[in-house]
Coordinates of C-alpha atoms and ligand atoms in Angstrom, one line a residue:
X246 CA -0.6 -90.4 117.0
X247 CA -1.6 -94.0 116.1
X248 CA -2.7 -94.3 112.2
X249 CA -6.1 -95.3 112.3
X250 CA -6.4 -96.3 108.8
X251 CA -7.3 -99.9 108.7
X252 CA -3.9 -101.5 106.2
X253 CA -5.3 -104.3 104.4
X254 CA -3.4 -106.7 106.1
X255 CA -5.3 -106.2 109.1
X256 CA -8.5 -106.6 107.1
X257 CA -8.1 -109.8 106.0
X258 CA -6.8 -110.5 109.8
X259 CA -10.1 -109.4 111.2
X260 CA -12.4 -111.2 108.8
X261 CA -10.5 -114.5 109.3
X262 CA -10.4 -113.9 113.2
X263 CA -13.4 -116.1 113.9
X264 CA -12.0 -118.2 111.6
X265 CA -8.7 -118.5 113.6
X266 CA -10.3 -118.5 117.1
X267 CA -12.8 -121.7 116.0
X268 CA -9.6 -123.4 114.9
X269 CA -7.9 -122.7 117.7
X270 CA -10.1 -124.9 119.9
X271 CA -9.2 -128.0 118.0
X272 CA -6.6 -129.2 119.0
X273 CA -6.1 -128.3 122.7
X274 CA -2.4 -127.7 123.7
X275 CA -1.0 -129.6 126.0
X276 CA 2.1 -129.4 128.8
X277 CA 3.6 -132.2 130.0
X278 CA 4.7 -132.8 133.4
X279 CA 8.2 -132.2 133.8
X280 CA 10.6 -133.3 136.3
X281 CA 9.8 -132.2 139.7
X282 CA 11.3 -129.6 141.6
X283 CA 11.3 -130.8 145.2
X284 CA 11.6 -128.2 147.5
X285 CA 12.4 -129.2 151.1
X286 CA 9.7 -126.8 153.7
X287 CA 9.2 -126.8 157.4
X288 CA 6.8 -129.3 157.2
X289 CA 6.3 -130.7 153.8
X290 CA 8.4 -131.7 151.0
X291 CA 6.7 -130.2 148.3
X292 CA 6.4 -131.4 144.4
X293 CA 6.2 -128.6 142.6
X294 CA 5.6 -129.3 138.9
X295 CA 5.9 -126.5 136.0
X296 CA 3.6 -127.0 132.8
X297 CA 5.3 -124.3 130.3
X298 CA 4.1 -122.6 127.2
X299 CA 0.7 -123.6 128.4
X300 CA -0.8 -121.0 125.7
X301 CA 0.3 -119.5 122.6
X302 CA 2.7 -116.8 123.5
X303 CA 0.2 -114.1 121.3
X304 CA -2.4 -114.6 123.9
X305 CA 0.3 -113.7 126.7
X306 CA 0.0 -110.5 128.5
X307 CA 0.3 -110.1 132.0
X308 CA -2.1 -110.2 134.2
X309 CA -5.1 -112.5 134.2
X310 CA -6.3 -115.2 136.7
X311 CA -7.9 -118.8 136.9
X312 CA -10.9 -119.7 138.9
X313 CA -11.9 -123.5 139.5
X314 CA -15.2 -123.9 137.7
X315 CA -16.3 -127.4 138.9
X316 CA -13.7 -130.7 138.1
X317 CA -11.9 -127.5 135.6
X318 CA -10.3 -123.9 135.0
X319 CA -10.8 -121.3 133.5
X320 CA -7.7 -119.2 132.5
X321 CA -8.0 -115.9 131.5
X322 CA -5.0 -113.7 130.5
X323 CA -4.1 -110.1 130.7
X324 CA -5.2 -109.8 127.0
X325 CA -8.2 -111.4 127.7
X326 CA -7.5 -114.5 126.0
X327 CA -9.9 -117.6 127.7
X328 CA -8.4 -121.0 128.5
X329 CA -10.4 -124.1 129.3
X330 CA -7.5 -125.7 131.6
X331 CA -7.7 -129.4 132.5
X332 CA -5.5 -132.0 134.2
X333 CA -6.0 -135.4 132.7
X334 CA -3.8 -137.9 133.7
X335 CA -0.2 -136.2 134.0
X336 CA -0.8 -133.8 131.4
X337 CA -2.4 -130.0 131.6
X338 CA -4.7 -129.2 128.6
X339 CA -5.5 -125.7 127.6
X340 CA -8.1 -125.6 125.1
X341 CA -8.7 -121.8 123.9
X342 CA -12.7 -121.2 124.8
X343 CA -14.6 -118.9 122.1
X344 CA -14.8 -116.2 124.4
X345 CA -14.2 -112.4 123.3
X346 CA -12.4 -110.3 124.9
X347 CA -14.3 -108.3 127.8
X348 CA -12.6 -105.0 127.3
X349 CA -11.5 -103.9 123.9
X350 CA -8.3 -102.8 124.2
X351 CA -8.5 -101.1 120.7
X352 CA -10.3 -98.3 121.4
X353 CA -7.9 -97.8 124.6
X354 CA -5.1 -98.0 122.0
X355 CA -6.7 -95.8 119.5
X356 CA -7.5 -93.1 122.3
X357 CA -4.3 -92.8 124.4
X358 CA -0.7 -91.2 124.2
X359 CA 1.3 -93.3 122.7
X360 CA 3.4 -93.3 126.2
X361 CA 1.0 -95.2 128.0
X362 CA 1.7 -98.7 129.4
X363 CA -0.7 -100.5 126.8
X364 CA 0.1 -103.9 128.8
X365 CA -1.5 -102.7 131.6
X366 CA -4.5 -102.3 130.7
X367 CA -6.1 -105.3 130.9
X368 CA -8.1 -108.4 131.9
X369 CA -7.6 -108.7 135.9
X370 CA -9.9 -111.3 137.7
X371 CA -12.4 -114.1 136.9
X372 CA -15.2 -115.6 139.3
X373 CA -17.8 -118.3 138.0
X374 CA -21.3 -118.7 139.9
X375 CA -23.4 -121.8 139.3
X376 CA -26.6 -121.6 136.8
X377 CA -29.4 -123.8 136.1
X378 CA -28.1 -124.1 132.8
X379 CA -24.6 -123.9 133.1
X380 CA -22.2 -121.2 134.7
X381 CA -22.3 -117.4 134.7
X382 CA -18.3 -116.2 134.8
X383 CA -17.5 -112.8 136.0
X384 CA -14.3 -110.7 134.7
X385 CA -12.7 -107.5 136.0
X386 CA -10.9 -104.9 133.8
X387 CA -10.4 -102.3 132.6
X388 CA -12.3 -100.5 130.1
X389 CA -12.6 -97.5 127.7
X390 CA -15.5 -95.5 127.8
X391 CA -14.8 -93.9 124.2
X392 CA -17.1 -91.1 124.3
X393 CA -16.3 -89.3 127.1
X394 CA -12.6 -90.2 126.9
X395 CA -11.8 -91.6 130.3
X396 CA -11.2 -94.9 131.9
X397 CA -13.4 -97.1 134.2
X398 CA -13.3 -100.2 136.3
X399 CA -15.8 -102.6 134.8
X400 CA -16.8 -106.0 136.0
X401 CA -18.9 -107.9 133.2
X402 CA -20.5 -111.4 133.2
X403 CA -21.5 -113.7 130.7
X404 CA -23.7 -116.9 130.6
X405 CA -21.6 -120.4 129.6
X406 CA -23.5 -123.8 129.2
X407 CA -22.2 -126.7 131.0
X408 CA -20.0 -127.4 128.7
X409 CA -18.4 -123.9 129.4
X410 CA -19.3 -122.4 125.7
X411 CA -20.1 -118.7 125.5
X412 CA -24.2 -118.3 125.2
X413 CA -24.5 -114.6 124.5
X414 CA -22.6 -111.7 125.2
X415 CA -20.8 -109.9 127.7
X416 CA -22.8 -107.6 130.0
X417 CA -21.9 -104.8 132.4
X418 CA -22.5 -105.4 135.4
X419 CA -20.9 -102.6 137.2
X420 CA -18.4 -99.5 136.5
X421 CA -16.7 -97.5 138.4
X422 CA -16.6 -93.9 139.4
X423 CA -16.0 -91.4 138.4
X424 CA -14.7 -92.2 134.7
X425 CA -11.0 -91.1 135.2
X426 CA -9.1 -88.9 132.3
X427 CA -5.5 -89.8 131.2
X428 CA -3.6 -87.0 133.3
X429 CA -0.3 -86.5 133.3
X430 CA -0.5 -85.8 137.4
X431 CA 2.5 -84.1 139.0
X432 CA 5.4 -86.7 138.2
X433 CA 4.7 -87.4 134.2
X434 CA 2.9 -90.8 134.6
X435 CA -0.7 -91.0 133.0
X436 CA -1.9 -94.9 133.1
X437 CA -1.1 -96.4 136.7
X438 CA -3.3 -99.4 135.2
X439 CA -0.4 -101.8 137.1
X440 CA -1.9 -100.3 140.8
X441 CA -5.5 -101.3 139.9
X442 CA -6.9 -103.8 142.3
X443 CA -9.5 -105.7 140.6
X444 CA -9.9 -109.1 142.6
X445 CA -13.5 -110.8 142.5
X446 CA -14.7 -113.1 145.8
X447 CA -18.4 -113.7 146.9
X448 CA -19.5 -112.2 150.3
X449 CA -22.8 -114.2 149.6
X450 CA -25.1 -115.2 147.0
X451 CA -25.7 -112.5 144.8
X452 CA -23.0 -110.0 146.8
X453 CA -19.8 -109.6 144.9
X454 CA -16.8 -108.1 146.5
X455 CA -15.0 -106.3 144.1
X456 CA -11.5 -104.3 144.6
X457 CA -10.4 -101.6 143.2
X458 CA -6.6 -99.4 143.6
X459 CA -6.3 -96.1 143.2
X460 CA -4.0 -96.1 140.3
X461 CA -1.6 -93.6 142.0
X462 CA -4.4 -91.0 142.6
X463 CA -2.8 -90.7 146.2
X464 CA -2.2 -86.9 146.3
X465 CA 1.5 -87.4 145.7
X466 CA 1.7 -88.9 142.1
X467 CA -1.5 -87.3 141.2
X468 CA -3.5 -84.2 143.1
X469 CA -6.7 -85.9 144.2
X470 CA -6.0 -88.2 146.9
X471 CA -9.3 -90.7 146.3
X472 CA -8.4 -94.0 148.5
X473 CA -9.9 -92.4 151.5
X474 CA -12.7 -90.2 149.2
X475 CA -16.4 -91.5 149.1
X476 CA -16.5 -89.5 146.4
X477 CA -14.3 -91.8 144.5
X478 CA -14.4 -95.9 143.7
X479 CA -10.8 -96.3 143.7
X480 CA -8.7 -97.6 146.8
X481 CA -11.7 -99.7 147.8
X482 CA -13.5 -102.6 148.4
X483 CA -16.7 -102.5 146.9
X484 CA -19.7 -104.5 147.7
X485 CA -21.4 -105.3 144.4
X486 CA -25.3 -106.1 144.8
X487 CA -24.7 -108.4 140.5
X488 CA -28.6 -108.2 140.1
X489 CA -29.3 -104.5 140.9
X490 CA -26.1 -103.7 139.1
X491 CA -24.8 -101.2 141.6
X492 CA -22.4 -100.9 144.3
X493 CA -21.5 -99.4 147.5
X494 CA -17.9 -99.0 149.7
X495 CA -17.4 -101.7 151.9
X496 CA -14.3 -100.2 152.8
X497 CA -11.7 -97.7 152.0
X498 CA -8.1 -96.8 152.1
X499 CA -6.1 -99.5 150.1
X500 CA -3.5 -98.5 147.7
X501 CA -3.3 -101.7 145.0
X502 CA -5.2 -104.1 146.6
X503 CA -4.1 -107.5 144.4
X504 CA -5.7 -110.3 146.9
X505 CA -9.0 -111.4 148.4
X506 CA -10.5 -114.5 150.0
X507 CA -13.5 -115.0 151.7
X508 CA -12.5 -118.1 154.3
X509 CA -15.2 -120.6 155.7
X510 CA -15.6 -118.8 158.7
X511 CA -16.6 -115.5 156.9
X512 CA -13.0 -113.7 157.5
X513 CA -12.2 -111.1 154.6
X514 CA -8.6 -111.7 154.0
X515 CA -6.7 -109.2 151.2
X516 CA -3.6 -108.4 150.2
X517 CA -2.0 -105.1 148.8
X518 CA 0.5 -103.9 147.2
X519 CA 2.5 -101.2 149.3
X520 CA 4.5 -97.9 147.8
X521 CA 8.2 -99.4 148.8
X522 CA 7.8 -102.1 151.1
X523 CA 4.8 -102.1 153.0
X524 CA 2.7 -104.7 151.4
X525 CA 0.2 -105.3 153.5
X526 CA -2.0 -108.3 154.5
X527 CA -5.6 -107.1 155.8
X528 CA -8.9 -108.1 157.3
X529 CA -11.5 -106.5 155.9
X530 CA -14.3 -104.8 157.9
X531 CA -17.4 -103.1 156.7
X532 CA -17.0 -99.5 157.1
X533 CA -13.4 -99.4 158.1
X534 CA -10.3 -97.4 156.7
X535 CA -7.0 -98.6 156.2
X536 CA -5.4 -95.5 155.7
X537 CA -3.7 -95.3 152.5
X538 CA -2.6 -93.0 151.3
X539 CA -1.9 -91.0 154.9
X540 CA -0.3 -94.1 156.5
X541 CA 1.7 -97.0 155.3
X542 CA 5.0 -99.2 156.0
X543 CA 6.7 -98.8 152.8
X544 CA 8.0 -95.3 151.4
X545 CA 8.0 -93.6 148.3
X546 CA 10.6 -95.0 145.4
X547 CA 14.1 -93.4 145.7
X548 CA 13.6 -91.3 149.1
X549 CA 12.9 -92.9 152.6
X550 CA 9.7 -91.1 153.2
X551 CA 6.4 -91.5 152.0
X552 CA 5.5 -87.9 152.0
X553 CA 1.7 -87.7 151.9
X554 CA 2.3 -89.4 155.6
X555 CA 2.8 -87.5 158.9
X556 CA 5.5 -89.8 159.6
X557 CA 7.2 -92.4 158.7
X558 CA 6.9 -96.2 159.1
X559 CA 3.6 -95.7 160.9
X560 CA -0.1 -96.7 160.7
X561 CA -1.2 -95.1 163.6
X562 CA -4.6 -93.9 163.6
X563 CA -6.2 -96.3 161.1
X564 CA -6.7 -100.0 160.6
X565 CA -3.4 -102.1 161.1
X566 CA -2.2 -104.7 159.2
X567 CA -2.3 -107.9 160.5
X568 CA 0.7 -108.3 158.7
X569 CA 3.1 -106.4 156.5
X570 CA 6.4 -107.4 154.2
X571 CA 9.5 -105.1 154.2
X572 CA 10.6 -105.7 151.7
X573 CA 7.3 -105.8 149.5
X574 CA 7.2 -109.3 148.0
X575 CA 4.9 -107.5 145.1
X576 CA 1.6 -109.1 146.7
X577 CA -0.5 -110.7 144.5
X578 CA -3.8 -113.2 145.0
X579 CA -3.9 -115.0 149.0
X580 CA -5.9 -117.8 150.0
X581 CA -6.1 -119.9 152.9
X582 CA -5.6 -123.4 153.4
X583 CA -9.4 -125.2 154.1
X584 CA -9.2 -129.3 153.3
X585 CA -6.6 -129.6 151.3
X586 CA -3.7 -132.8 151.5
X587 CA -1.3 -130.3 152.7
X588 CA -2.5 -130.9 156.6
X589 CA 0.3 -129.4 158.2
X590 CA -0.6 -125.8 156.4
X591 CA -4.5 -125.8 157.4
X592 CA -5.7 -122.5 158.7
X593 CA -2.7 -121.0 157.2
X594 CA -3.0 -118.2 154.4
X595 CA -0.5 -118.5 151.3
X596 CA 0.1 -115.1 149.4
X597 CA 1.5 -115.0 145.6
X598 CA 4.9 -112.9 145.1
X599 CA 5.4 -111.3 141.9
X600 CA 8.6 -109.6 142.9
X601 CA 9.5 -111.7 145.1
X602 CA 8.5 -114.9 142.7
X603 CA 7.8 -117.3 145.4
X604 CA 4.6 -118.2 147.8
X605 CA 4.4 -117.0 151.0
X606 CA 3.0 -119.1 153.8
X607 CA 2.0 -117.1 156.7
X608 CA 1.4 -119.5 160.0
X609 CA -1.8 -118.0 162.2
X610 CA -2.6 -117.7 165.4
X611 CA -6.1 -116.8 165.8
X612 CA -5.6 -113.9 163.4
X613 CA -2.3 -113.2 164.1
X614 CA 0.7 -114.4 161.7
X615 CA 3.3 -115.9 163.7
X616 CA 5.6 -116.1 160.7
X617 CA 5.8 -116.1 157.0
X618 CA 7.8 -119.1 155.5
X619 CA 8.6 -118.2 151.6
X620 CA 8.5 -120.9 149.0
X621 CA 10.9 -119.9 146.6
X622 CA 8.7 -121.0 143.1
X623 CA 11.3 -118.8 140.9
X624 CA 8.6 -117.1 138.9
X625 CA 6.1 -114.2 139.0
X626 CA 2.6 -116.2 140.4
X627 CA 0.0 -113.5 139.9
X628 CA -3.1 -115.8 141.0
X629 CA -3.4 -119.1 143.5
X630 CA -6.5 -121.6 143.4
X631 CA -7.2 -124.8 145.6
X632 CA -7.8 -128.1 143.4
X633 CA -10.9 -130.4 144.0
X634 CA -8.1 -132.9 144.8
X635 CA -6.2 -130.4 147.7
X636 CA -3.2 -129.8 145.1
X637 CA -2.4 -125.9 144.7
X638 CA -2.4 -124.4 141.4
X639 CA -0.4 -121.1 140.7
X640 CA -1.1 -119.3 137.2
X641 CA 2.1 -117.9 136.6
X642 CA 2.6 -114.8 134.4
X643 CA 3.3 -115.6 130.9
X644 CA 1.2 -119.0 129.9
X645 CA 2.2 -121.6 132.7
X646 CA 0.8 -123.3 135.6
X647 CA 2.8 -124.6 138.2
X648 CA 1.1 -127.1 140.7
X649 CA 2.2 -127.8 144.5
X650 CA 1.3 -131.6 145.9
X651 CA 2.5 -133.0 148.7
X652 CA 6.1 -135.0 147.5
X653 CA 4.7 -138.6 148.1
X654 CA 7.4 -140.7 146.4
X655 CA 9.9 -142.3 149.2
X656 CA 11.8 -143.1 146.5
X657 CA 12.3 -140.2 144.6
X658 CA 16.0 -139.2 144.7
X659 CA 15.5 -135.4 145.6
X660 CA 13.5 -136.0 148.2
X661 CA 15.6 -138.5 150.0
X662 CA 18.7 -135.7 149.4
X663 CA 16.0 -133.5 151.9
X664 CA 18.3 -135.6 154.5
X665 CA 21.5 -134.7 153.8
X666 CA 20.7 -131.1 152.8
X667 CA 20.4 -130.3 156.3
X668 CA 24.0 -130.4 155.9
X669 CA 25.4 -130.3 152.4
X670 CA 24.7 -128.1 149.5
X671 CA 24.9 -128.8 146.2
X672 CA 26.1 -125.4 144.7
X673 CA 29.6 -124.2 143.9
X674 CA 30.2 -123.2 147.7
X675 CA 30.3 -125.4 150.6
X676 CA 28.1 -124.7 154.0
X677 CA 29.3 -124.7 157.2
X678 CA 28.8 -128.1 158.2
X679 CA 29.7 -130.3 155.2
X680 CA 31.5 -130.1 151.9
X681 CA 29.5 -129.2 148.8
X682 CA 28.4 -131.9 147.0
X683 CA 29.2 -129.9 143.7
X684 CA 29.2 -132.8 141.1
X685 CA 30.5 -135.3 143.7
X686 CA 30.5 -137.9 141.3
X687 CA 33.3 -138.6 139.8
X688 CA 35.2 -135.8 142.1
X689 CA 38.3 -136.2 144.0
X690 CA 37.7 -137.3 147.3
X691 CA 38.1 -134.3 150.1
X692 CA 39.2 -131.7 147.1
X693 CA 37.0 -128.5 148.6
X694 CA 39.5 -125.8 149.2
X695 CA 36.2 -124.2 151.1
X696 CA 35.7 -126.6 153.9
X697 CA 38.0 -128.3 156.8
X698 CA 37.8 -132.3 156.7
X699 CA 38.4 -134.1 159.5
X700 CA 42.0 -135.6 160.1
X701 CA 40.6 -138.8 158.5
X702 CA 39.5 -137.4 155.5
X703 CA 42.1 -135.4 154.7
X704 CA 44.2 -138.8 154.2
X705 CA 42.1 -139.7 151.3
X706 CA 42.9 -139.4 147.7
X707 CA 40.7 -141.2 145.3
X708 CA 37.5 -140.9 143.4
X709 CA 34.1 -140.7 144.1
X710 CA 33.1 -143.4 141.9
X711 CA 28.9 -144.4 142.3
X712 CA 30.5 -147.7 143.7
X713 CA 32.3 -146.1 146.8
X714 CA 30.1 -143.7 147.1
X715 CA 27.2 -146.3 147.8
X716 CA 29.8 -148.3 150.4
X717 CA 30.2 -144.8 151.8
X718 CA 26.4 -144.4 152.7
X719 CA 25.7 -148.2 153.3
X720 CA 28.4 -147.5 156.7
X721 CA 30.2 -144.1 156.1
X722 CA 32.3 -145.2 159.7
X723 CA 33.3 -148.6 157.9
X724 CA 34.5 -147.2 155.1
X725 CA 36.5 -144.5 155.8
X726 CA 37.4 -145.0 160.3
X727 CA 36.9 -141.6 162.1
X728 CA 35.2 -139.3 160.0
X729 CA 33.0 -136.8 160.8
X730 CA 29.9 -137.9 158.7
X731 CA 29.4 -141.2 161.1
X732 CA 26.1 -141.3 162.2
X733 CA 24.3 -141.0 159.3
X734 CA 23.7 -144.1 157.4
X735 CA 21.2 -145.2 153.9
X736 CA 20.2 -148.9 154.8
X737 CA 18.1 -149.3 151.9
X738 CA 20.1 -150.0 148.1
X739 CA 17.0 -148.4 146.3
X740 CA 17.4 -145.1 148.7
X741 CA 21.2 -144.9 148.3
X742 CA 20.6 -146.1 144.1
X743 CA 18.2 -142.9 144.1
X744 CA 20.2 -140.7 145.9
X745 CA 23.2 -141.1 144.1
X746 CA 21.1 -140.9 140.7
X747 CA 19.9 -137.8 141.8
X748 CA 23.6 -136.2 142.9
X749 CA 24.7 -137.3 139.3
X750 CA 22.0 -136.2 137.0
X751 CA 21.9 -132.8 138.7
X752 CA 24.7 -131.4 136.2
Ligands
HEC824 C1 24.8 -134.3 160.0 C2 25.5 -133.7 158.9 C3 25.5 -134.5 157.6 C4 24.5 -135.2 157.0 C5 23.1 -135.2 157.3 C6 25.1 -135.8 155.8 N1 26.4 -135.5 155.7 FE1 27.8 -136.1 154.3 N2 29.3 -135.2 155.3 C7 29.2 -134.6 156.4 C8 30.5 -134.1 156.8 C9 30.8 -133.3 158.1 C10 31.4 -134.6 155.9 C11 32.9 -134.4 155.9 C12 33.4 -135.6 156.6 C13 34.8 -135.4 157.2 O1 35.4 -134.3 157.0 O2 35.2 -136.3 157.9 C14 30.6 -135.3 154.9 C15 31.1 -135.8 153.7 C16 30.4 -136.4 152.7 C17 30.9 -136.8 151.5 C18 32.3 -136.7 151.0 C19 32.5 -135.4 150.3 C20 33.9 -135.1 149.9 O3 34.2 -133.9 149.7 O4 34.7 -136.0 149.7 C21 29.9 -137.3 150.8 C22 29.9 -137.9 149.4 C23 28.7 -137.2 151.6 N3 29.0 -136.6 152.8 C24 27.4 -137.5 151.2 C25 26.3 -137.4 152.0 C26 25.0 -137.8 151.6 C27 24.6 -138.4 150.2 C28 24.1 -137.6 152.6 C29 22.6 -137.9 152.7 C30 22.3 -139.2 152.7 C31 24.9 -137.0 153.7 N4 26.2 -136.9 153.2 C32 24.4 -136.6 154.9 C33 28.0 -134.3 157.1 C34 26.8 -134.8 156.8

């Protein structure tokens, strides 16, 4: 058991904590935009710029979210740790707000086995509604209830002035039910805090939907099977009247559901988390099921059957999908694209990966997904938002932000390489159709041993200095008769100066 004896240490800690948290405000920290990744899509290039160590790595936790609260952000992390984010020229700030913590993960701490996954119980989602005086921001999470020793979902609210200060104290504005006990269930794990839902989005004013998982209460991991219970909060999408304080099931049968947008037309869009494979992309309908746990894509961990399920790989009987990844991608926050300078995407929903760590564009028809095109972002992107200025903002999992804008600059040497990656790579093996341009300057000319030049390369034997190499793209035909690169040709000296830049400074 933990020792509950306060050590002095943590005395002095906890009267200085105001202290700390006052100072921490002044002054903000700041990320600087860093080169660009440019990553080449079916219809944009994209700019996709990482701010890093955003926020102090002792307010990191997984988990968390960021809503848009007017011209700003709000950031809130697993730990509940609250960020005042803001873009001001081509820096992020991140100015820790004087907000407590809505949960108090002490008393979890102090209550459960030490074997329990502590980080996952935690600070989920945010929402912000508009006040006379200010803002009113909304959190889910999780929450202790100490004196009957079980665990609830809770979503709280508290009042901010315009200026985005704390006025008061958090309130509850709705728990979940029943309170559920720490058991051990019939494979040994006792927190499933991970498979927990929790995502916040307006249905209308005053009407919050609210979703919740069933933490592995799915009659296979543990006995009661509550996804598809009425008796039970869990596995559902909850319609939360925030004045009267209560709530009722809007609908039922979702294992982990991670993702929720409400779209201009009124469409319900959410995401969840399958068992293995199976992640599933919904449309949400009053009163409907969608048939967790009895029917899914995916299958249990280690086996290749899901055995709560009649059968496997089937979703007969219940709501389908209107789309499903097999492999799961680890589905995380979705949104859809509605005015924003990425024209070619409108209409189109974009779903977070954690496993898979990239965004997920899935092209509509109607309500049908035609195909999903990943974006491979290279980290875990737990929550997405939409800028006031149509730029898309992903809060990644451990204190950074990474932002998506339409690549703009003609000049910009990574984007103009967009041309001749349709043929080269630029890793240690060559594609089929050209030679790797694997630190090409300064290389031997025709020297990869994985690719078959043409007759007239193969007679060459110098160096790619920049110098040939910019006679090579001004007229590739005039400078070396007969090759097999001829039609493609860089007019401009700034383009080829750029390209060749960006070739060299990529090692
Ligand atoms: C349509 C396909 C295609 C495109 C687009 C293309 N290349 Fe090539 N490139 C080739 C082929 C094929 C070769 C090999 C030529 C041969 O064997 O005759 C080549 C050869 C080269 C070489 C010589 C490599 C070596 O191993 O000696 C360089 C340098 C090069 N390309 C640069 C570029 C650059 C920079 C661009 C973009 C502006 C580009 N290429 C666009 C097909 C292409």
């Amino acid at each position: 058991m933990k020792n509950k004896i306060l050590n002095p240490v943590a005395l002095i800690v906890l009267t200085l904590a105001p202290l700390l948290l006052e100072a921490q405000t002044i002054p903000p920290a700041t990320a600087p935009k860093e080169n660009p990744l440019i990553l080449g899509t079916a219809y944009h290039p994209v700019e996709v710029h990482y701010y890093d160590n955003l926020l102090p790595p002792e307010a990191q936790q997984p988990g968390g979210a960021i809503i848009r609260v007017g011209e700003d952000y709000i950031g809130a992390t697993g730990a509940g740790a609250f960020f005042l984010v803001r873009k001001a020229d081509d820096n992020i700030t991140a100015e820790r707000l004087p907000i407590d913590t809505p949960h108090d993960p002490d008393a979890f701490d102090a209550a459960a086995d030490p074997v329990v996954s502590r980080q996952f119980f935690r600070v989920i989602d945010l929402n912000v509604r508009e006040r006379p005086a200010g803002w009113q921001l909304f959190a889910s999470h999780h929450q202790w209830i100490t004196e009957q020793n079980c665990l609830v979902m809770r979503v709280s609210a508290i009042e901010l002035s315009r200026d985005l200060r704390p006025v008061g104290e958090w309130t509850t504005i709705y728990d979940t039910t029943p309170c559920m006990t720490l058991d051990k269930g019939n494979r040994g794990r006792i927190f499933a805090g991970h498979e927990s839902g929790g995502r916040l989005a307006w249905l209308a004013p005053g009407q919050l939907l609210f979703t919740t998982g069933d933490q592995e209460h799915d009659g296979w991991n543990q006995p009661v099977a509550m996804a598809g219970s009425v008796a039970h909060m869990y596995g559902k999408v909850i319609l939360i009247d925030v004045e009267k304080h209560s709530g009722r099931i809007y609908s039922k049968g979702h294992r982990n559901p991670q993702g929720l947008y409400i779209d201009k037309a009124g469409n319900i869009w959410e995401s969840e988390h399958g068992p293995r494979g199976g992640d599933e992309i919904n449309l949400v309908r009053e009163g409907r099921d969608y048939g967790w746990p009895r029917v899914t894509y995916g299958t249990d961990y280690g086996r290749y059957q899901w055995p709560p399920a009649a059968q496997v790989g089937s979703h007969a009987g219940f709501e389908q999908p209107i789309y499903a990844f097999v492999p799961s991608i680890g589905a995380s926050n979705l949104i859809r694209v509605e005015g924003s300078e990425f024209d070619a995407w409108q209409g189109d929903i974009l779903v977070a990966g954690l496993a898979s760590r990239s965004l997920h564009r899935l092209k509509l028809d109607g309500t049908r997904v035609v195909y999903a095109e990943p974006l491979a972002i290279e980290r875990r992107i737990r929550d997405i938002e939409l800028g006031p200025d149509g730029a898309i903002w992903l809060w990644g999992e451990r204190g950074d932000l990474i932002s998506l804008t339409v690549a703009k600059s003609q000049d910009s040497g990574a984007l103009l390489f967009q041309e001749c990656a349709g043929c080269h790579t630029t890793g240690v093996t060559s594609g089929g159709l050209a030679p790797s341009l694997f630190m090409i300057v300064g290389r031997r000319q025709a020297d990869r041993t994985d690719y078959v030049y043409s007759e007239a390369f193969r007679g060459l034997d110098g160096v790619w200095t920049e110098e040939l190499l910019d006679r090579f793209l001004t007229d590739p035909e005039a400078l070396v008769p007969g090759n097999a690169m001829t039609t493609v040709k860089v007019a401009d000296p700034v383009k080829r100066k750029a390209i060749i830049d960006y070739l060299r400074d990529l090692w």
